[in-house]
Tab-separated table of N, CA and C in Angstrom:
chain	number	residue	atom	x	y	z
O	1	MET	N	0.847	-1.179	0.000
O	1	MET	CA	0.000	0.000	0.000
O	1	MET	C	0.896	1.246	0.000
O	2	TYR	N	0.601	2.143	-0.879
O	2	TYR	CA	1.385	3.367	-0.986
O	2	TYR	C	0.940	4.395	0.055
O	3	ALA	N	1.794	5.373	0.283
O	3	ALA	CA	1.495	6.401	1.286
O	3	ALA	C	0.285	7.234	0.876
O	4	THR	N	0.123	7.484	-0.414
O	4	THR	CA	-1.029	8.285	-0.851
O	4	THR	C	-2.335	7.540	-0.622
O	5	GLN	N	-2.311	6.238	-0.800
O	5	GLN	CA	-3.506	5.447	-0.540
O	5	GLN	C	-3.820	5.420	0.951
O	6	ALA	N	-2.791	5.366	1.775
O	6	ALA	CA	-3.001	5.358	3.222
O	6	ALA	C	-3.583	6.689	3.675
O	7	LEU	N	-3.124	7.781	3.070
O	7	LEU	CA	-3.637	9.098	3.441
O	7	LEU	C	-5.095	9.273	3.037
O	8	THR	N	-5.501	8.667	1.957
O	8	THR	CA	-6.899	8.796	1.543
O	8	THR	C	-7.842	8.096	2.523
O	9	HIS	N	-7.325	7.098	3.230
O	9	HIS	CA	-8.141	6.429	4.240
O	9	HIS	C	-8.176	7.213	5.544
O	10	VAL	N	-7.146	8.005	5.823
O	10	VAL	CA	-7.052	8.746	7.073
O	10	VAL	C	-7.784	10.083	6.991
O	11	VAL	N	-7.823	10.698	5.827
O	11	VAL	CA	-8.425	12.025	5.676
O	11	VAL	C	-9.903	12.041	6.090
O	12	PRO	N	-10.734	11.082	5.708
O	12	PRO	CA	-12.133	11.127	6.172
O	12	PRO	C	-12.253	11.017	7.696
O	13	LEU	N	-11.324	10.295	8.346
O	13	LEU	CA	-11.352	10.188	9.803
O	13	LEU	C	-11.011	11.525	10.457
O	14	ALA	N	-10.122	12.291	9.840
O	14	ALA	CA	-9.745	13.592	10.391
O	14	ALA	C	-10.878	14.598	10.278
O	15	ALA	N	-11.749	14.453	9.297
O	15	ALA	CA	-12.864	15.382	9.134
O	15	ALA	C	-13.900	15.205	10.237
O	16	GLU	N	-13.937	14.024	10.853
O	16	GLU	CA	-14.896	13.767	11.915
O	16	GLU	C	-14.485	14.366	13.251
O	17	LEU	N	-13.236	14.763	13.385
O	17	LEU	CA	-12.752	15.315	14.649
O	17	LEU	C	-13.293	16.719	14.876
O	18	ASP	N	-13.502	17.056	16.136
O	18	ASP	CA	-13.946	18.394	16.510
O	18	ASP	C	-12.746	19.334	16.433
O	19	LYS	N	-12.819	20.344	15.595
O	19	LYS	CA	-11.685	21.254	15.393
O	19	LYS	C	-11.503	22.219	16.554
O	20	ASN	N	-12.467	22.344	17.456
O	20	ASN	CA	-12.343	23.227	18.610
O	20	ASN	C	-11.758	22.519	19.825
O	21	LYS	N	-11.568	21.213	19.733
O	21	LYS	CA	-11.037	20.442	20.851
O	21	LYS	C	-9.690	19.858	20.438
O	22	VAL	N	-8.638	20.305	21.138
O	22	VAL	CA	-7.289	19.836	20.816
O	22	VAL	C	-6.748	19.082	22.025
O	23	THR	N	-6.330	17.852	21.824
O	23	THR	CA	-5.740	17.046	22.891
O	23	THR	C	-4.410	16.485	22.413
O	24	PRO	N	-3.498	16.226	23.339
O	24	PRO	CA	-2.196	15.679	22.937
O	24	PRO	C	-2.290	14.231	22.476
O	25	GLY	N	-3.239	13.493	22.970
O	25	GLY	CA	-3.434	12.119	22.521
O	25	GLY	C	-2.412	11.161	23.096
O	26	VAL	N	-2.403	9.981	22.542
O	26	VAL	CA	-1.533	8.909	23.019
O	26	VAL	C	-0.067	9.226	22.735
O	27	LEU	N	0.208	9.796	21.583
O	27	LEU	CA	1.589	10.125	21.245
O	27	LEU	C	2.173	11.141	22.217
O	28	GLY	N	1.403	12.141	22.576
O	28	GLY	CA	1.864	13.124	23.550
O	28	GLY	C	2.134	12.495	24.901
O	29	PHE	N	1.265	11.571	25.324
O	29	PHE	CA	1.479	10.882	26.590
O	29	PHE	C	2.739	10.031	26.546
O	30	LEU	N	2.962	9.323	25.445
O	30	LEU	CA	4.147	8.475	25.335
O	30	LEU	C	5.432	9.291	25.363
O	31	VAL	N	5.431	10.433	24.687
O	31	VAL	CA	6.616	11.300	24.699
O	31	VAL	C	6.865	11.821	26.107
O	32	PHE	N	5.817	12.265	26.783
O	32	PHE	CA	5.951	12.767	28.149
O	32	PHE	C	6.436	11.666	29.092
O	33	ALA	N	5.891	10.473	28.952
O	33	ALA	CA	6.305	9.353	29.807
O	33	ALA	C	7.769	8.983	29.548
O	34	ALA	N	8.190	8.997	28.279
O	34	ALA	CA	9.588	8.696	27.960
O	34	ALA	C	10.526	9.742	28.562
O	35	LEU	N	10.143	11.009	28.503
O	35	LEU	CA	10.958	12.060	29.120
O	35	LEU	C	11.019	11.889	30.635
O	36	ALA	N	9.903	11.542	31.253
O	36	ALA	CA	9.883	11.348	32.707
O	36	ALA	C	10.777	10.182	33.115
O	37	VAL	N	10.720	9.088	32.382
O	37	VAL	CA	11.577	7.938	32.685
O	37	VAL	C	13.045	8.305	32.483
O	38	GLY	N	13.359	9.050	31.432
O	38	GLY	CA	14.734	9.478	31.195
O	38	GLY	C	15.271	10.363	32.305
O	39	VAL	N	14.458	11.294	32.775
O	39	VAL	CA	14.888	12.174	33.879
O	39	VAL	C	15.076	11.361	35.151
O	40	TRP	N	14.194	10.414	35.404
O	40	TRP	CA	14.318	9.571	36.600
O	40	TRP	C	15.617	8.765	36.556
O	41	LEU	N	15.948	8.195	35.397
O	41	LEU	CA	17.191	7.437	35.268
O	41	LEU	C	18.418	8.334	35.427
O	42	LEU	N	18.369	9.547	34.880
O	42	LEU	CA	19.494	10.476	35.051
O	42	LEU	C	19.677	10.868	36.512
O	43	MET	N	18.586	11.114	37.228
O	43	MET	CA	18.690	11.465	38.648
O	43	MET	C	19.240	10.294	39.463
O	44	LYS	N	18.816	9.097	39.144
O	44	LYS	CA	19.318	7.912	39.845
O	44	LYS	C	20.816	7.746	39.606
O	45	SER	N	21.248	7.936	38.369
O	45	SER	CA	22.667	7.839	38.043
O	45	SER	C	23.470	8.940	38.735
O	46	MET	N	22.920	10.165	38.771
O	46	MET	CA	23.619	11.271	39.426
O	46	MET	C	23.790	10.994	40.915
O	47	ASN	N	22.749	10.486	41.566
O	47	ASN	CA	22.848	10.169	42.989
O	47	ASN	C	23.895	9.089	43.245
O	48	ARG	N	23.977	8.114	42.375
O	48	ARG	CA	24.982	7.066	42.526
O	48	ARG	C	26.391	7.642	42.380
O	49	HIS	N	26.583	8.523	41.385
O	49	HIS	CA	27.902	9.117	41.177
O	49	HIS	C	28.277	10.083	42.304
O	50	MET	N	27.320	10.841	42.792
O	50	MET	CA	27.610	11.775	43.884
O	50	MET	C	27.931	11.024	45.173
O	51	GLY	N	27.386	9.840	45.351
O	51	GLY	CA	27.698	9.031	46.526
O	51	GLY	C	29.123	8.515	46.508
O	52	ARG	N	29.708	8.401	45.338
O	52	ARG	CA	31.083	7.910	45.211
O	52	ARG	C	32.129	9.004	45.412
O	53	VAL	N	31.714	10.249	45.419
O	53	VAL	CA	32.657	11.353	45.549
O	53	VAL	C	33.186	11.387	46.975
O	54	ASN	N	34.507	11.428	47.096
O	54	ASN	CA	35.158	11.498	48.394
O	54	ASN	C	35.900	12.826	48.446
O	55	PHE	N	35.251	13.831	48.991
O	55	PHE	CA	35.826	15.178	49.002
O	55	PHE	C	36.101	15.599	50.431
O	56	GLU	N	37.350	15.977	50.688
O	56	GLU	CA	37.726	16.538	51.976
O	56	GLU	C	38.418	17.858	51.706
O	57	GLU	N	37.977	18.892	52.392
O	57	GLU	CA	38.546	20.212	52.177
O	57	GLU	C	39.955	20.260	52.759
O	58	ALA	N	40.898	20.794	51.987
O	58	ALA	CA	42.290	20.894	52.438
O	58	ALA	C	42.400	21.974	53.506
O	59	PRO	N	43.190	21.714	54.550
O	59	PRO	CA	43.358	22.745	55.587
O	59	PRO	C	44.151	23.928	55.040
O	60	GLU	N	43.864	25.088	55.576
O	60	GLU	CA	44.584	26.288	55.140
O	60	GLU	C	46.018	26.241	55.638
O	61	THR	N	46.933	26.785	54.849
O	61	THR	CA	48.326	26.845	55.279
O	61	THR	C	48.521	27.993	56.260
O	62	ARG	N	49.588	27.931	57.046
O	62	ARG	CA	49.839	28.975	58.045
O	62	ARG	C	50.194	30.297	57.376
O	63	ALA	N	50.837	30.257	56.219
O	63	ALA	CA	51.229	31.501	55.542
O	63	ALA	C	49.990	32.243	55.052
O	64	ALA	N	49.021	31.530	54.568
O	64	ALA	CA	47.799	32.176	54.083
O	64	ALA	C	47.019	32.779	55.242
O	65	SER	N	46.993	32.089	56.362
O	65	SER	CA	46.260	32.622	57.500
O	65	SER	C	47.009	33.801	58.126
O	66	ALA	N	48.346	33.800	58.072
O	66	ALA	CA	49.126	34.918	58.607
O	66	ALA	C	48.963	36.151	57.725
O	67	ALA	N	48.875	35.961	56.405
O	67	ALA	CA	48.703	37.086	55.494
O	67	ALA	C	47.334	37.724	55.688
O	68	GLU	N	46.347	36.933	56.018
O	68	GLU	CA	45.017	37.476	56.268
O	68	GLU	C	44.956	38.219	57.595
O	69	ALA	N	45.793	37.818	58.527
O	69	ALA	CA	45.761	38.431	59.864
O	69	ALA	C	46.360	39.838	59.838
O	70	THR	N	47.379	40.063	59.008
O	70	THR	CA	47.992	41.405	58.925
O	70	THR	C	47.375	42.167	57.776
O	71	PRO	N	46.756	43.309	58.054
O	71	PRO	CA	46.030	44.031	57.014
O	71	PRO	C	46.951	44.672	55.970
O	72	GLY	N	48.171	45.041	56.263
O	72	GLY	CA	49.017	45.731	55.306
O	72	GLY	C	49.922	44.817	54.509
O	73	ALA	N	49.914	43.538	54.777
O	73	ALA	CA	50.825	42.621	54.099
O	73	ALA	C	50.336	42.336	52.682
O	74	PRO	N	51.280	42.209	51.724
O	74	PRO	CA	50.870	41.903	50.348
O	74	PRO	C	50.397	40.449	50.250
O	75	ALA	N	49.355	40.250	49.523
O	75	ALA	CA	48.784	38.905	49.373
O	75	ALA	C	49.491	38.155	48.259
O	76	GLY	N	49.559	36.829	48.385
O	76	GLY	CA	50.106	36.003	47.329
O	76	GLY	C	51.552	35.658	47.494
O	77	LYS	N	52.227	36.028	48.554
O	77	LYS	CA	53.628	35.652	48.750
O	77	LYS	C	53.762	34.715	49.910
């Protein structure tokens, strides 16, 4: 069956639809559901990766803390 023949069967069905009522239909629901599942999987993966992060803040050096204590001292040395 060619595409033009398939369209001739679909066109009469489209004329029966109410033109003032627009709904997303099944395709819209499937796209939304696929996006929701994708976001859920990404969040699950992110939580797993963030749980593996081992971050400890390095202690400040004494020179940096001494430079902050004296207001006239040049920074960065």
